[in-house]
Amino acid sequence: MKTALLIGATGLVGKELLHKLLECDQYEKVITVTRRPIEVVNDKLEQLVINFDDLDKCRKLFEVDTVFCTLGTTMKKAKTKRNFVKVDFDYPVNAAKLALDRGASQFFIVTAMGANQHSPFFYNQVKGNVEAAIEQLGFPTLYIIRPSLLIGHRNEGRFGEDVGQFITKALPFLFKGPLQKYQPNEARSVASAMLNLSLKEQTGTFIVESELIEEYK
Ligand SMILES: NC(=O)c1ccc[n+]([C@@H]2O[C@H](COP(=O)([O-])OP(=O)(O)OC[C@H]3O[C@@H](n4cnc5c(N)ncnc54)[C@H](OP(=O)(O)O)[C@@H]3O)[C@@H](O)[C@H]2O)c1
């Protein structure tokens, strides 16, 4: 029986993953750390609402087998590059350090297709930087999940995702052959792939690109 800590459980991928973890018999306990309460009640669930600048104060919660990080923001929400870096780099790296310090053996981080420290694009650069910083820590098992555009149901509208969803449904033949990797990933497929991989008990660092997400889901 395993225990998990999920960071980002109110997000598109995080919500799906929480649901799957709670349904999975191999997980006996699931802890969530969020900045606002989650309306899910389950005997296996322990939830803590915090300010992520104080993540260090809940270091004991990191005494689990697996930590899943699905945190992220957008430039539209963050407004400044500094705020964006805080959510997409600082918080995940702090979480990874705490996880390693408290003995978690598996760490999962969702970054994005095109993550690259040397990218000319700020978003891809930050995603590449967070991958590199966490990889350097030396987890026994690290999974870096790189989805394409995510699709799924959100309360807020996101133009790019709505267009992606429309194209995927209307023109599915577009994503064949070399363009297959650009096919948007359903948030629930990303969550399934993460759960399934966490049960494999492999060691090493694994980069899971968008097409592989579809294979492992
Ligand atoms: N959207 C895409 O098409 C896409 C494509 C590729 C990769 N990705 C990446 O995949 C990951 C998951 O994406 P997603 O769409 O599931 O994300 P999402 O729905 O935007 O959820 C992000 C999570 O991060 C939390 N968060 C954001 N700002 C925070 C802050 N200042 N303090 C504490 N928590 C904060 C959110 O909490 P609240 O609910 O309280 O805001 C939420 O739980 C992200 O890293 C994203 O960059 C996204």
PDB file of C-alpha atoms and ligand atoms in Angstrom, residues 7-16 33-37 50-53 69-74 77-78 83-84 86-88 91-92 109-113 123 127 130 145-151 153-154 156 158 160-161 184-185 187 190, ligand 1:
ATOM      1  CA  ILE A   7       0.326  19.437  -5.061  1.00  0.00           C
ATOM      2  CA  GLY A   8      -2.046  21.207  -7.460  1.00  0.00           C
ATOM      3  CA  ALA A   9      -5.177  19.156  -6.798  1.00  0.00           C
ATOM      4  CA  THR A  10      -7.523  22.004  -7.804  1.00  0.00           C
ATOM      5  CA  GLY A  11      -6.135  22.204 -11.369  1.00  0.00           C
ATOM      6  CA  LEU A  12      -7.259  20.467 -14.559  1.00  0.00           C
ATOM      7  CA  VAL A  13      -4.774  17.582 -14.294  1.00  0.00           C
ATOM      8  CA  GLY A  14      -4.650  17.677 -10.485  1.00  0.00           C
ATOM      9  CA  LYS A  15      -8.425  17.171 -10.107  1.00  0.00           C
ATOM     10  CA  GLU A  16      -8.356  14.148 -12.406  1.00  0.00           C
ATOM     11  CA  VAL A  33      -1.723  20.740  -0.360  1.00  0.00           C
ATOM     12  CA  THR A  34      -3.654  23.576  -1.985  1.00  0.00           C
ATOM     13  CA  ARG A  35      -4.214  27.289  -1.525  1.00  0.00           C
ATOM     14  CA  ARG A  36      -7.994  26.872  -1.365  1.00  0.00           C
ATOM     15  CA  PRO A  37     -10.171  24.046  -0.013  1.00  0.00           C
ATOM     16  CA  ILE A  50      -1.623  26.785   2.875  1.00  0.00           C
ATOM     17  CA  ASN A  51       0.161  29.769   1.423  1.00  0.00           C
ATOM     18  CA  PHE A  52       2.777  28.192  -0.831  1.00  0.00           C
ATOM     19  CA  ASP A  53       5.395  30.661   0.355  1.00  0.00           C
ATOM     20  CA  CYS A  69       3.280  18.114  -8.648  1.00  0.00           C
ATOM     21  CA  THR A  70       0.738  19.468 -11.139  1.00  0.00           C
ATOM     22  CA  LEU A  71       1.202  23.150 -10.213  1.00  0.00           C
ATOM     23  CA  GLY A  72       1.320  25.822 -12.842  1.00  0.00           C
ATOM     24  CA  THR A  73       0.009  29.203 -13.871  1.00  0.00           C
ATOM     25  CA  THR A  74      -0.278  31.291 -17.029  1.00  0.00           C
ATOM     26  CA  LYS A  77      -2.855  35.089 -14.390  1.00  0.00           C
ATOM     27  CA  ALA A  78       0.661  35.662 -13.068  1.00  0.00           C
ATOM     28  CA  ASN A  83       5.178  35.628 -10.363  1.00  0.00           C
ATOM     29  CA  PHE A  84       5.161  33.038 -13.129  1.00  0.00           C
ATOM     30  CA  LYS A  86       7.376  31.531  -8.472  1.00  0.00           C
ATOM     31  CA  VAL A  87       4.581  29.094  -9.344  1.00  0.00           C
ATOM     32  CA  ASP A  88       6.223  27.154 -12.166  1.00  0.00           C
ATOM     33  CA  TYR A  91       7.237  26.131  -5.620  1.00  0.00           C
ATOM     34  CA  PRO A  92       7.889  22.840  -7.485  1.00  0.00           C
ATOM     35  CA  ILE A 109       6.349  16.902 -12.248  1.00  0.00           C
ATOM     36  CA  VAL A 110       4.163  18.032 -15.122  1.00  0.00           C
ATOM     37  CA  THR A 111       6.062  20.467 -17.337  1.00  0.00           C
ATOM     38  CA  ALA A 112       5.212  20.832 -21.053  1.00  0.00           C
ATOM     39  CA  MET A 113       6.119  19.775 -24.560  1.00  0.00           C
ATOM     40  CA  TYR A 123       7.557  29.571 -20.941  1.00  0.00           C
ATOM     41  CA  LYS A 127       9.763  24.553 -17.816  1.00  0.00           C
ATOM     42  CA  VAL A 130      12.427  23.426 -13.408  1.00  0.00           C
ATOM     43  CA  ILE A 145       5.602  14.574 -17.851  1.00  0.00           C
ATOM     44  CA  ARG A 146       5.541  16.779 -20.950  1.00  0.00           C
ATOM     45  CA  PRO A 147       2.011  17.105 -22.312  1.00  0.00           C
ATOM     46  CA  SER A 148       1.037  18.875 -25.493  1.00  0.00           C
ATOM     47  CA  LEU A 149      -1.893  21.291 -25.195  1.00  0.00           C
ATOM     48  CA  LEU A 150      -4.197  20.039 -22.422  1.00  0.00           C
ATOM     49  CA  ILE A 151      -7.873  19.546 -22.962  1.00  0.00           C
ATOM     50  CA  HIS A 153     -13.416  20.731 -18.726  1.00  0.00           C
ATOM     51  CA  ARG A 154     -12.485  24.037 -17.073  1.00  0.00           C
ATOM     52  CA  GLU A 156     -12.642  29.356 -16.982  1.00  0.00           C
ATOM     53  CA  ARG A 158      -8.735  29.411 -22.266  1.00  0.00           C
ATOM     54  CA  GLY A 160      -5.758  28.128 -27.014  1.00  0.00           C
ATOM     55  CA  GLU A 161      -7.239  25.082 -25.307  1.00  0.00           C
ATOM     56  CA  PRO A 184      -3.607  17.663 -27.482  1.00  0.00           C
ATOM     57  CA  ASN A 185      -3.641  15.407 -24.403  1.00  0.00           C
ATOM     58  CA  ALA A 187      -6.098  15.958 -18.759  1.00  0.00           C
ATOM     59  CA  VAL A 190      -2.196  12.655 -18.257  1.00  0.00           C
TER      60      VAL A 190
HETATM   61  N1  LIG B   1      -2.886  24.113 -20.107  1.00  0.00           N
HETATM   62  C1  LIG B   1      -2.161  23.521 -21.038  1.00  0.00           C
HETATM   63  O1  LIG B   1      -2.555  23.417 -22.217  1.00  0.00           O
HETATM   64  C2  LIG B   1      -0.832  22.942 -20.668  1.00  0.00           C
HETATM   65  C3  LIG B   1      -0.068  22.328 -21.671  1.00  0.00           C
HETATM   66  C4  LIG B   1       1.149  21.730 -21.316  1.00  0.00           C
HETATM   67  C5  LIG B   1       1.581  21.769 -20.008  1.00  0.00           C
HETATM   68  N2  LIG B   1       0.825  22.402 -19.052  1.00  0.00           N
HETATM   69  C6  LIG B   1       1.333  22.380 -17.678  1.00  0.00           C
HETATM   70  O2  LIG B   1       0.732  21.278 -17.020  1.00  0.00           O
HETATM   71  C7  LIG B   1       0.618  21.552 -15.606  1.00  0.00           C
HETATM   72  C8  LIG B   1      -0.828  21.300 -15.178  1.00  0.00           C
HETATM   73  O3  LIG B   1      -1.655  22.141 -15.965  1.00  0.00           O
HETATM   74  P1  LIG B   1      -3.195  22.404 -15.583  1.00  0.00           P
HETATM   75  O4  LIG B   1      -3.837  22.963 -16.781  1.00  0.00           O
HETATM   76  O5  LIG B   1      -3.754  21.219 -14.894  1.00  0.00           O
HETATM   77  O6  LIG B   1      -3.009  23.577 -14.521  1.00  0.00           O
HETATM   78  P2  LIG B   1      -4.179  24.450 -13.859  1.00  0.00           P
HETATM   79  O7  LIG B   1      -5.502  23.880 -14.148  1.00  0.00           O
HETATM   80  O8  LIG B   1      -3.923  25.866 -14.223  1.00  0.00           O
HETATM   81  O9  LIG B   1      -3.886  24.186 -12.303  1.00  0.00           O
HETATM   82  C9  LIG B   1      -2.720  24.623 -11.726  1.00  0.00           C
HETATM   83  C10 LIG B   1      -2.680  24.330 -10.250  1.00  0.00           C
HETATM   84  O10 LIG B   1      -1.665  25.196  -9.686  1.00  0.00           O
HETATM   85  C11 LIG B   1      -2.243  25.934  -8.622  1.00  0.00           C
HETATM   86  N3  LIG B   1      -1.673  27.265  -8.505  1.00  0.00           N
HETATM   87  C12 LIG B   1      -1.553  28.218  -9.445  1.00  0.00           C
HETATM   88  N4  LIG B   1      -1.011  29.339  -8.913  1.00  0.00           N
HETATM   89  C13 LIG B   1      -0.801  29.080  -7.594  1.00  0.00           C
HETATM   90  C14 LIG B   1      -0.266  29.825  -6.508  1.00  0.00           C
HETATM   91  N5  LIG B   1       0.156  31.076  -6.652  1.00  0.00           N
HETATM   92  N6  LIG B   1      -0.201  29.242  -5.292  1.00  0.00           N
HETATM   93  C15 LIG B   1      -0.641  27.966  -5.116  1.00  0.00           C
HETATM   94  N7  LIG B   1      -1.160  27.197  -6.106  1.00  0.00           N
HETATM   95  C16 LIG B   1      -1.226  27.756  -7.333  1.00  0.00           C
HETATM   96  C17 LIG B   1      -3.716  26.038  -8.973  1.00  0.00           C
HETATM   97  O11 LIG B   1      -4.443  26.383  -7.819  1.00  0.00           O
HETATM   98  P3  LIG B   1      -5.819  27.226  -7.944  1.00  0.00           P
HETATM   99  O12 LIG B   1      -6.824  26.246  -8.472  1.00  0.00           O
HETATM  100  O13 LIG B   1      -6.075  27.675  -6.553  1.00  0.00           O
HETATM  101  O14 LIG B   1      -5.561  28.346  -8.915  1.00  0.00           O
HETATM  102  C18 LIG B   1      -3.982  24.634  -9.500  1.00  0.00           C
HETATM  103  O15 LIG B   1      -4.136  23.718  -8.440  1.00  0.00           O
HETATM  104  C19 LIG B   1       1.074  22.991 -15.427  1.00  0.00           C
HETATM  105  O16 LIG B   1       2.412  23.007 -15.022  1.00  0.00           O
HETATM  106  C20 LIG B   1       0.964  23.583 -16.836  1.00  0.00           C
HETATM  107  O17 LIG B   1       1.900  24.634 -17.034  1.00  0.00           O
HETATM  108  C21 LIG B   1      -0.374  22.976 -19.355  1.00  0.00           C
END
